[in-house]
Coordinates of N, CA, C and O in Angstrom, one line a residue:
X1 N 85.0 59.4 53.6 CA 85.8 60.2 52.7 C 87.2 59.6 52.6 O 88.0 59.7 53.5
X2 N 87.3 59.1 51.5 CA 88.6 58.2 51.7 C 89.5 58.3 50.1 O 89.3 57.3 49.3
X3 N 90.3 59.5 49.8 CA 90.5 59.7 48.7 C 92.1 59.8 48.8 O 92.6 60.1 49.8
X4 N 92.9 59.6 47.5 CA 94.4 59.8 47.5 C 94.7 60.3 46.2 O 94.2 60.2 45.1
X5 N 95.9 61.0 46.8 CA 96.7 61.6 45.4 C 98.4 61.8 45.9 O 98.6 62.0 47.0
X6 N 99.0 61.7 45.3 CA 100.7 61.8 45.6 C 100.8 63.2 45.4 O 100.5 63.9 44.5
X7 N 101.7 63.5 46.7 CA 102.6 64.2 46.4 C 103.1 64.6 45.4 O 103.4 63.6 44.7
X8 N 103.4 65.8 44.9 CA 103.6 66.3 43.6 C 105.0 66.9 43.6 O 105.7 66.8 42.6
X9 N 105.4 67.8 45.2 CA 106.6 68.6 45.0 C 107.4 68.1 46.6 O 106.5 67.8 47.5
X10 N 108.4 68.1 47.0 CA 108.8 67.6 48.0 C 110.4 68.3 47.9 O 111.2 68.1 47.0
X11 N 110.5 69.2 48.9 CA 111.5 70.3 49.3 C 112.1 70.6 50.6 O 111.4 70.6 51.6
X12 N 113.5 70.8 50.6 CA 113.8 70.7 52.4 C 114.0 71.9 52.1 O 114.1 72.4 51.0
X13 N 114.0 72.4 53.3 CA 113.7 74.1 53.9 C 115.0 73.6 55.0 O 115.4 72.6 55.5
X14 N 115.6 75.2 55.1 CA 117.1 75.5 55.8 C 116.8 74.9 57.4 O 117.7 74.5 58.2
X15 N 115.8 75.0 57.6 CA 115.5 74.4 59.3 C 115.2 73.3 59.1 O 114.3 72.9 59.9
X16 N 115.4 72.5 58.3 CA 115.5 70.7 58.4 C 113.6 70.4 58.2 O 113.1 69.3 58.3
X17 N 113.0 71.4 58.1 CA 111.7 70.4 57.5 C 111.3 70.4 56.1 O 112.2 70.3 55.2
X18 N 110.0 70.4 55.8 CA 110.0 69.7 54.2 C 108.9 71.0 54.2 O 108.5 71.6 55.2
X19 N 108.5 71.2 53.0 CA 107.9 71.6 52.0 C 107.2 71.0 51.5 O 108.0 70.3 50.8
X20 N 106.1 70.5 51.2 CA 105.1 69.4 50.4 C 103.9 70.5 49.4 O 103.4 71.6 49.6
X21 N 103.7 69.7 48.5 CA 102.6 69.9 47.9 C 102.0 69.2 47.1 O 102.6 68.5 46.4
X22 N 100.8 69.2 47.1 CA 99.8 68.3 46.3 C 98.2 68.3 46.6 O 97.5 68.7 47.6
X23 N 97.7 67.3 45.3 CA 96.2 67.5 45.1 C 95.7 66.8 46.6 O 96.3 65.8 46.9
X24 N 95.0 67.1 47.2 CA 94.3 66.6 48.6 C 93.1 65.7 48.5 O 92.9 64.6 49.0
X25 N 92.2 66.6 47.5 CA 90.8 66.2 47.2 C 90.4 66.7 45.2 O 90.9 67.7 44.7
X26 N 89.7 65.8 44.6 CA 89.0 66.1 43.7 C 87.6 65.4 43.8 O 87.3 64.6 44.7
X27 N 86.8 65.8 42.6 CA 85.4 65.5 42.4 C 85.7 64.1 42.2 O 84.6 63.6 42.2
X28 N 86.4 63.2 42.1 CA 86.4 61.9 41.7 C 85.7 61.4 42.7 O 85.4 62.0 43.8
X29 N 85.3 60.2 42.3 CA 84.7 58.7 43.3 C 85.5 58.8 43.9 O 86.4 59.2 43.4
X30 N 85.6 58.5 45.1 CA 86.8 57.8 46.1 C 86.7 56.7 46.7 O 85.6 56.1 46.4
X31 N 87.4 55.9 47.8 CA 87.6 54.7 48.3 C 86.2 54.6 48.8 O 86.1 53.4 48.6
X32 N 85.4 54.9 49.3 CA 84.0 54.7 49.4 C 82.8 54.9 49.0 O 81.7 55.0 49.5
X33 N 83.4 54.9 47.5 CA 82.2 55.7 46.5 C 81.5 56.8 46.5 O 80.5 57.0 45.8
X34 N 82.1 57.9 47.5 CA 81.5 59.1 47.3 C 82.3 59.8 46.5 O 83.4 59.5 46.0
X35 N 81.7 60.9 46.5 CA 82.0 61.8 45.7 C 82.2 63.4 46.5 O 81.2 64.1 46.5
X36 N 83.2 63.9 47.0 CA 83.1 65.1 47.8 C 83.6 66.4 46.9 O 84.7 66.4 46.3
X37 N 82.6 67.4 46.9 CA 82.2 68.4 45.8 C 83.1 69.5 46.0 O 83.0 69.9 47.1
X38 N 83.7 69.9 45.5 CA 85.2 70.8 45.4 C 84.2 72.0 46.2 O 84.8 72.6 47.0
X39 N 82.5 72.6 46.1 CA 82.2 73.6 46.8 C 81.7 73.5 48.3 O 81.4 74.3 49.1
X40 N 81.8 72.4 48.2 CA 82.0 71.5 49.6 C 83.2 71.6 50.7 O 83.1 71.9 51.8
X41 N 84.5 71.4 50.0 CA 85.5 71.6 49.9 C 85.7 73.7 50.3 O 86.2 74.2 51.3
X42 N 85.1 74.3 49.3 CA 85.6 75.4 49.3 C 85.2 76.1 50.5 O 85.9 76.8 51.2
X43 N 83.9 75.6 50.7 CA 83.2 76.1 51.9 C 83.2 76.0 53.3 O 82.6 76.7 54.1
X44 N 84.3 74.8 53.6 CA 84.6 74.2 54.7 C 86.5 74.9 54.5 O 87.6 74.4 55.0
X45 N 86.4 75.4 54.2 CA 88.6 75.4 54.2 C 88.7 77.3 54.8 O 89.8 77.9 54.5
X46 N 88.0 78.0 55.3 CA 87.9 79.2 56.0 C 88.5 78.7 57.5 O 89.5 78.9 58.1
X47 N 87.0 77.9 57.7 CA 87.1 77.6 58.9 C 88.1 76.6 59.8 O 88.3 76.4 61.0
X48 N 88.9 76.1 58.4 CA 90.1 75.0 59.0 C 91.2 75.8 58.8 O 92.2 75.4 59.1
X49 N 91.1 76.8 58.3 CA 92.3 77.7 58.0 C 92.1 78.7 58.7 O 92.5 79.8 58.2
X50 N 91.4 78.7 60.0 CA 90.9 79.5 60.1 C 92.6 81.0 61.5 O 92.8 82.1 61.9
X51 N 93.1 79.7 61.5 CA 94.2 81.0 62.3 C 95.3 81.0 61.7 O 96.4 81.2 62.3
X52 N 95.1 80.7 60.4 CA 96.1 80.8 59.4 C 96.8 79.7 59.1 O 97.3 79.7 58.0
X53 N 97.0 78.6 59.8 CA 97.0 77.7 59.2 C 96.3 76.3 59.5 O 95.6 76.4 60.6
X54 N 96.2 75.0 58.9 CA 95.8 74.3 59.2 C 96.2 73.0 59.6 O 97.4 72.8 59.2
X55 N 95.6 71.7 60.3 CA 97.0 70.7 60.7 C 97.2 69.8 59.8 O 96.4 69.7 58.9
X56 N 98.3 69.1 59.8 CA 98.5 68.5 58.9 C 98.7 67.1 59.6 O 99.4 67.0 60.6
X57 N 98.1 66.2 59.0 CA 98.0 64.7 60.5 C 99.0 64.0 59.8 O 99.8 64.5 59.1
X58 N 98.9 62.9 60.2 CA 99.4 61.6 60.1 C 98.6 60.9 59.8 O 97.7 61.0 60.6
X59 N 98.4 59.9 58.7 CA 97.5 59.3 58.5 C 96.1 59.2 58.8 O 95.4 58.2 59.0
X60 N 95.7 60.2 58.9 CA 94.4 60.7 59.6 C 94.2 60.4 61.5 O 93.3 60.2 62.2
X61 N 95.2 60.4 61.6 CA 95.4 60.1 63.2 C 95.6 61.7 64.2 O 96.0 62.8 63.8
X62 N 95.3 61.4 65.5 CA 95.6 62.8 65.8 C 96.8 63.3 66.4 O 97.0 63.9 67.5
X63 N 97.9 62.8 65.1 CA 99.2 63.0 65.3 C 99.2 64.1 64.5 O 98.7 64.1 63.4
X64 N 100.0 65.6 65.2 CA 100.2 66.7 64.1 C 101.8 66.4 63.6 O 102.6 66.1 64.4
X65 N 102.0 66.6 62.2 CA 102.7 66.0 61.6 C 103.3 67.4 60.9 O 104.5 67.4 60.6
X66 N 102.6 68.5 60.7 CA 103.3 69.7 60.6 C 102.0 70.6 60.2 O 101.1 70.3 61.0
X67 N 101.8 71.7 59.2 CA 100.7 72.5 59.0 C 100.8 72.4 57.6 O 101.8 72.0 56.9
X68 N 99.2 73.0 57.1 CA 99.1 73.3 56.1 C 99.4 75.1 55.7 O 99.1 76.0 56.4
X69 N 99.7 75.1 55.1 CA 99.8 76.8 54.7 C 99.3 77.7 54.0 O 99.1 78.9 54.1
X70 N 98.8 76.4 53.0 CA 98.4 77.2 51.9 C 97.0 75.6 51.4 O 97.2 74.4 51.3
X71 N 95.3 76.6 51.2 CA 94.8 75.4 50.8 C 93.8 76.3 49.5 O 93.3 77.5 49.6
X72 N 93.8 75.5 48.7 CA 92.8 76.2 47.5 C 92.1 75.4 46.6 O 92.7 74.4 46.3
X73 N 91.0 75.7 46.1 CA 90.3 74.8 45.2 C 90.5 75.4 43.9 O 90.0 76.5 43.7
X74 N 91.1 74.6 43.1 CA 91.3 75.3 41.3 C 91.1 73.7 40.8 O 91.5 72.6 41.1
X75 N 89.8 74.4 39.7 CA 89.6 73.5 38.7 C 88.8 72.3 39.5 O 88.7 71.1 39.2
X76 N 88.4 72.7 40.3 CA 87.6 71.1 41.1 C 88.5 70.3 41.8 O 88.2 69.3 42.5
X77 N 90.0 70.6 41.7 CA 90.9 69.9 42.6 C 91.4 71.0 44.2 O 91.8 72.2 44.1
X78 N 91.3 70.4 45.2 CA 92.1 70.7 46.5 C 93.5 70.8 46.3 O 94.1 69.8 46.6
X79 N 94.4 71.9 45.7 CA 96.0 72.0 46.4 C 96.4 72.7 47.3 O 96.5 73.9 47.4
X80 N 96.9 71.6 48.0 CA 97.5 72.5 49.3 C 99.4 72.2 49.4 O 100.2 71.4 49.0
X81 N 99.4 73.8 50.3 CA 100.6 73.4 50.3 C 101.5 73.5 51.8 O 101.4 74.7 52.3
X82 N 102.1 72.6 52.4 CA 102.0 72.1 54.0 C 103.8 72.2 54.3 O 104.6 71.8 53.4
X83 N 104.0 72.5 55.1 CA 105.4 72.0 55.8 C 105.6 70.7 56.9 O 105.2 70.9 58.1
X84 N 106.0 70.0 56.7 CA 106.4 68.9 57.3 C 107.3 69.4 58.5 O 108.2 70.3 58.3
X85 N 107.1 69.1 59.7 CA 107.8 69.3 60.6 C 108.5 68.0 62.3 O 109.2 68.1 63.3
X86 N 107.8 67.2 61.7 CA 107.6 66.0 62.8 C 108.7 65.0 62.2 O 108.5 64.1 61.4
X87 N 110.0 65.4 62.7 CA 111.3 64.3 62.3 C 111.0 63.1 61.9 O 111.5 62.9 60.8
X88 N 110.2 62.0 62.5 CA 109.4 61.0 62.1 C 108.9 61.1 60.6 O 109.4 60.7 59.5
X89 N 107.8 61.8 60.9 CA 107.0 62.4 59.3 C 108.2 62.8 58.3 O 108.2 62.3 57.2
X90 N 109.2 63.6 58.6 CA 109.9 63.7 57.6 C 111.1 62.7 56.9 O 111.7 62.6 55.8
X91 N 111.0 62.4 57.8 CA 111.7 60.5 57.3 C 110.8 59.9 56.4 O 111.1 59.7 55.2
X92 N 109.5 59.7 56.9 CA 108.6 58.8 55.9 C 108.4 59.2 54.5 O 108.3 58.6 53.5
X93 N 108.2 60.4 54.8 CA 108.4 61.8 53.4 C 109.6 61.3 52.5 O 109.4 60.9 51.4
X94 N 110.7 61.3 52.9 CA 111.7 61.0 52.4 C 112.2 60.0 51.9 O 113.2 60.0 51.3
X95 N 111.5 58.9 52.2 CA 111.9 57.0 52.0 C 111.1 57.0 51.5 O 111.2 55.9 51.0
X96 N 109.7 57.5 50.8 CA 108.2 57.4 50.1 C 107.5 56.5 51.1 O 106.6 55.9 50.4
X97 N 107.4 56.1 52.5 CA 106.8 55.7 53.2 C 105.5 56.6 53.3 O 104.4 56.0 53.6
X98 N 105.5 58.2 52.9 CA 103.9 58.5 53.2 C 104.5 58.9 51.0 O 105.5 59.3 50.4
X99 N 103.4 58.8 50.8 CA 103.5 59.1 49.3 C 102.0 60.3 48.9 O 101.5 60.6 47.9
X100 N 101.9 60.5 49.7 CA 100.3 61.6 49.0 C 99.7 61.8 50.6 O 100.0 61.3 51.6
X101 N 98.7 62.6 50.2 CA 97.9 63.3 50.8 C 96.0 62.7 50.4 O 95.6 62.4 49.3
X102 N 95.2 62.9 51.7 CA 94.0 62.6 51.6 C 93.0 63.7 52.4 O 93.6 64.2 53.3
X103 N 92.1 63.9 52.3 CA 91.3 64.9 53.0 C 90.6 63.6 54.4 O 90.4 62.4 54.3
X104 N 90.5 64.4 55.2 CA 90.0 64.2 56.8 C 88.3 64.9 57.3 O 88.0 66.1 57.1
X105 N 87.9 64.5 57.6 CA 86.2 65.4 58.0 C 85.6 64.6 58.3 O 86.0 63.5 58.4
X106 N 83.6 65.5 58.5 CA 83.1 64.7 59.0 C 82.1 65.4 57.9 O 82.2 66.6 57.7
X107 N 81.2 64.6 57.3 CA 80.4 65.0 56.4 C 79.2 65.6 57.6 O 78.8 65.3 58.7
X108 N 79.0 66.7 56.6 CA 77.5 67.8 57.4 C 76.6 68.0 56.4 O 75.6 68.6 56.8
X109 N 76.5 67.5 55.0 CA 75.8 67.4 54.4 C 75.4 66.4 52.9 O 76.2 66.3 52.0
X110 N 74.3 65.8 52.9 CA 74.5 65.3 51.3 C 73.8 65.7 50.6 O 72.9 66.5 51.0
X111 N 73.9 65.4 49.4 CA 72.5 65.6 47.9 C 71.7 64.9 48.1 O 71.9 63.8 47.7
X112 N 70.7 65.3 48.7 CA 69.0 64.7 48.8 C 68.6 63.6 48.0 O 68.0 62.7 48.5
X113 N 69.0 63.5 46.3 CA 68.8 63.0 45.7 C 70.3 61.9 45.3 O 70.1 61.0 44.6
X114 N 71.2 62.0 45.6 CA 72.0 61.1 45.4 C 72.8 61.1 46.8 O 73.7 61.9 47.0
X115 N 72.5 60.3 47.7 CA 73.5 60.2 48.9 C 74.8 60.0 49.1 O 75.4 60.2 50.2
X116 N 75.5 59.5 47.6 CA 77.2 59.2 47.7 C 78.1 60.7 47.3 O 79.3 60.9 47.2
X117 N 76.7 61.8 47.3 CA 77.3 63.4 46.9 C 77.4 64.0 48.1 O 76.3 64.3 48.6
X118 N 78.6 64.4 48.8 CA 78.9 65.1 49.7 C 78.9 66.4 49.4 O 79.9 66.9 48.9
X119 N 77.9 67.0 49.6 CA 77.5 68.6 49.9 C 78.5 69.7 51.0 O 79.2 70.7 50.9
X120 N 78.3 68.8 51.8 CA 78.8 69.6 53.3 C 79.9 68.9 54.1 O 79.9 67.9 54.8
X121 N 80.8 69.6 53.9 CA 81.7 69.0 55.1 C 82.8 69.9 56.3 O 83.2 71.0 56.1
X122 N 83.1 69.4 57.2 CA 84.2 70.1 58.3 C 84.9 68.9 58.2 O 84.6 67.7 58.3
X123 N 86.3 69.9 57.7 CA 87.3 69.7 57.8 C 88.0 69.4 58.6 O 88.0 70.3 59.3
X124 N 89.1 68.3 59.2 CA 90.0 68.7 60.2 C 91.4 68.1 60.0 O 92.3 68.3 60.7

């Protein structure tokens, strides 16, 4: 699952971290030709959100880079909305060294009949 979208809104907050928002995931093809299904998506974002909020990595690394806050599926697109907290990360934020957001998982399910359709997934 290897998909991108930029950052949309980019905000400093009075305690020196950032505010981010933007599309995470849509129905599009992505960098490996699949396709991951926004109810896929919907179904998996309880459980990643599950203590209220969720992490927010670093390049898909298991660097936590700050939280997500806020995650929703409208219209077949993922927006979420995350606070940057990792001085590093917010540097990169700010020079456009990270420019967008990508979804992270591990697929738990496909469409029987087309395998590049991601049915099921956990989040992380």
């Amino acid at each position: 699952m290897k998909f991108f979208a930029a950052i949309s809104k980019v905000e400093e907050n009075n305690d020196g971290t950032l505010a981010v928002e933007g599309i995470a995931s849509t129905e599009a093809v992505d960098s490996d030709g699949e396709v991951v299904k926004a109810a896929a998506i919907s179904a998996a974002l309880p459980d990643f959100m599950r203590y209220g909020t969720g992490n927010l990595r670093e390049m898909h690394q298991p660097l936590a880079a700050g939280t997500i806050d806020k995650a929703d599926v409208v219209e077949g697109k993922t927006v979420i909305t995350a606070t940057v907290v990792d001085p590093i990360a917010i540097t990169k934020v700010k020079a456009g060294v990270y420019k967008g957001f990508s979804i992270g998982g591990k697929v738990t399910e496909r469409d029987v009949l087309n395998k590049k359709e991601v049915t099921g997934v956990k989040l992380v």
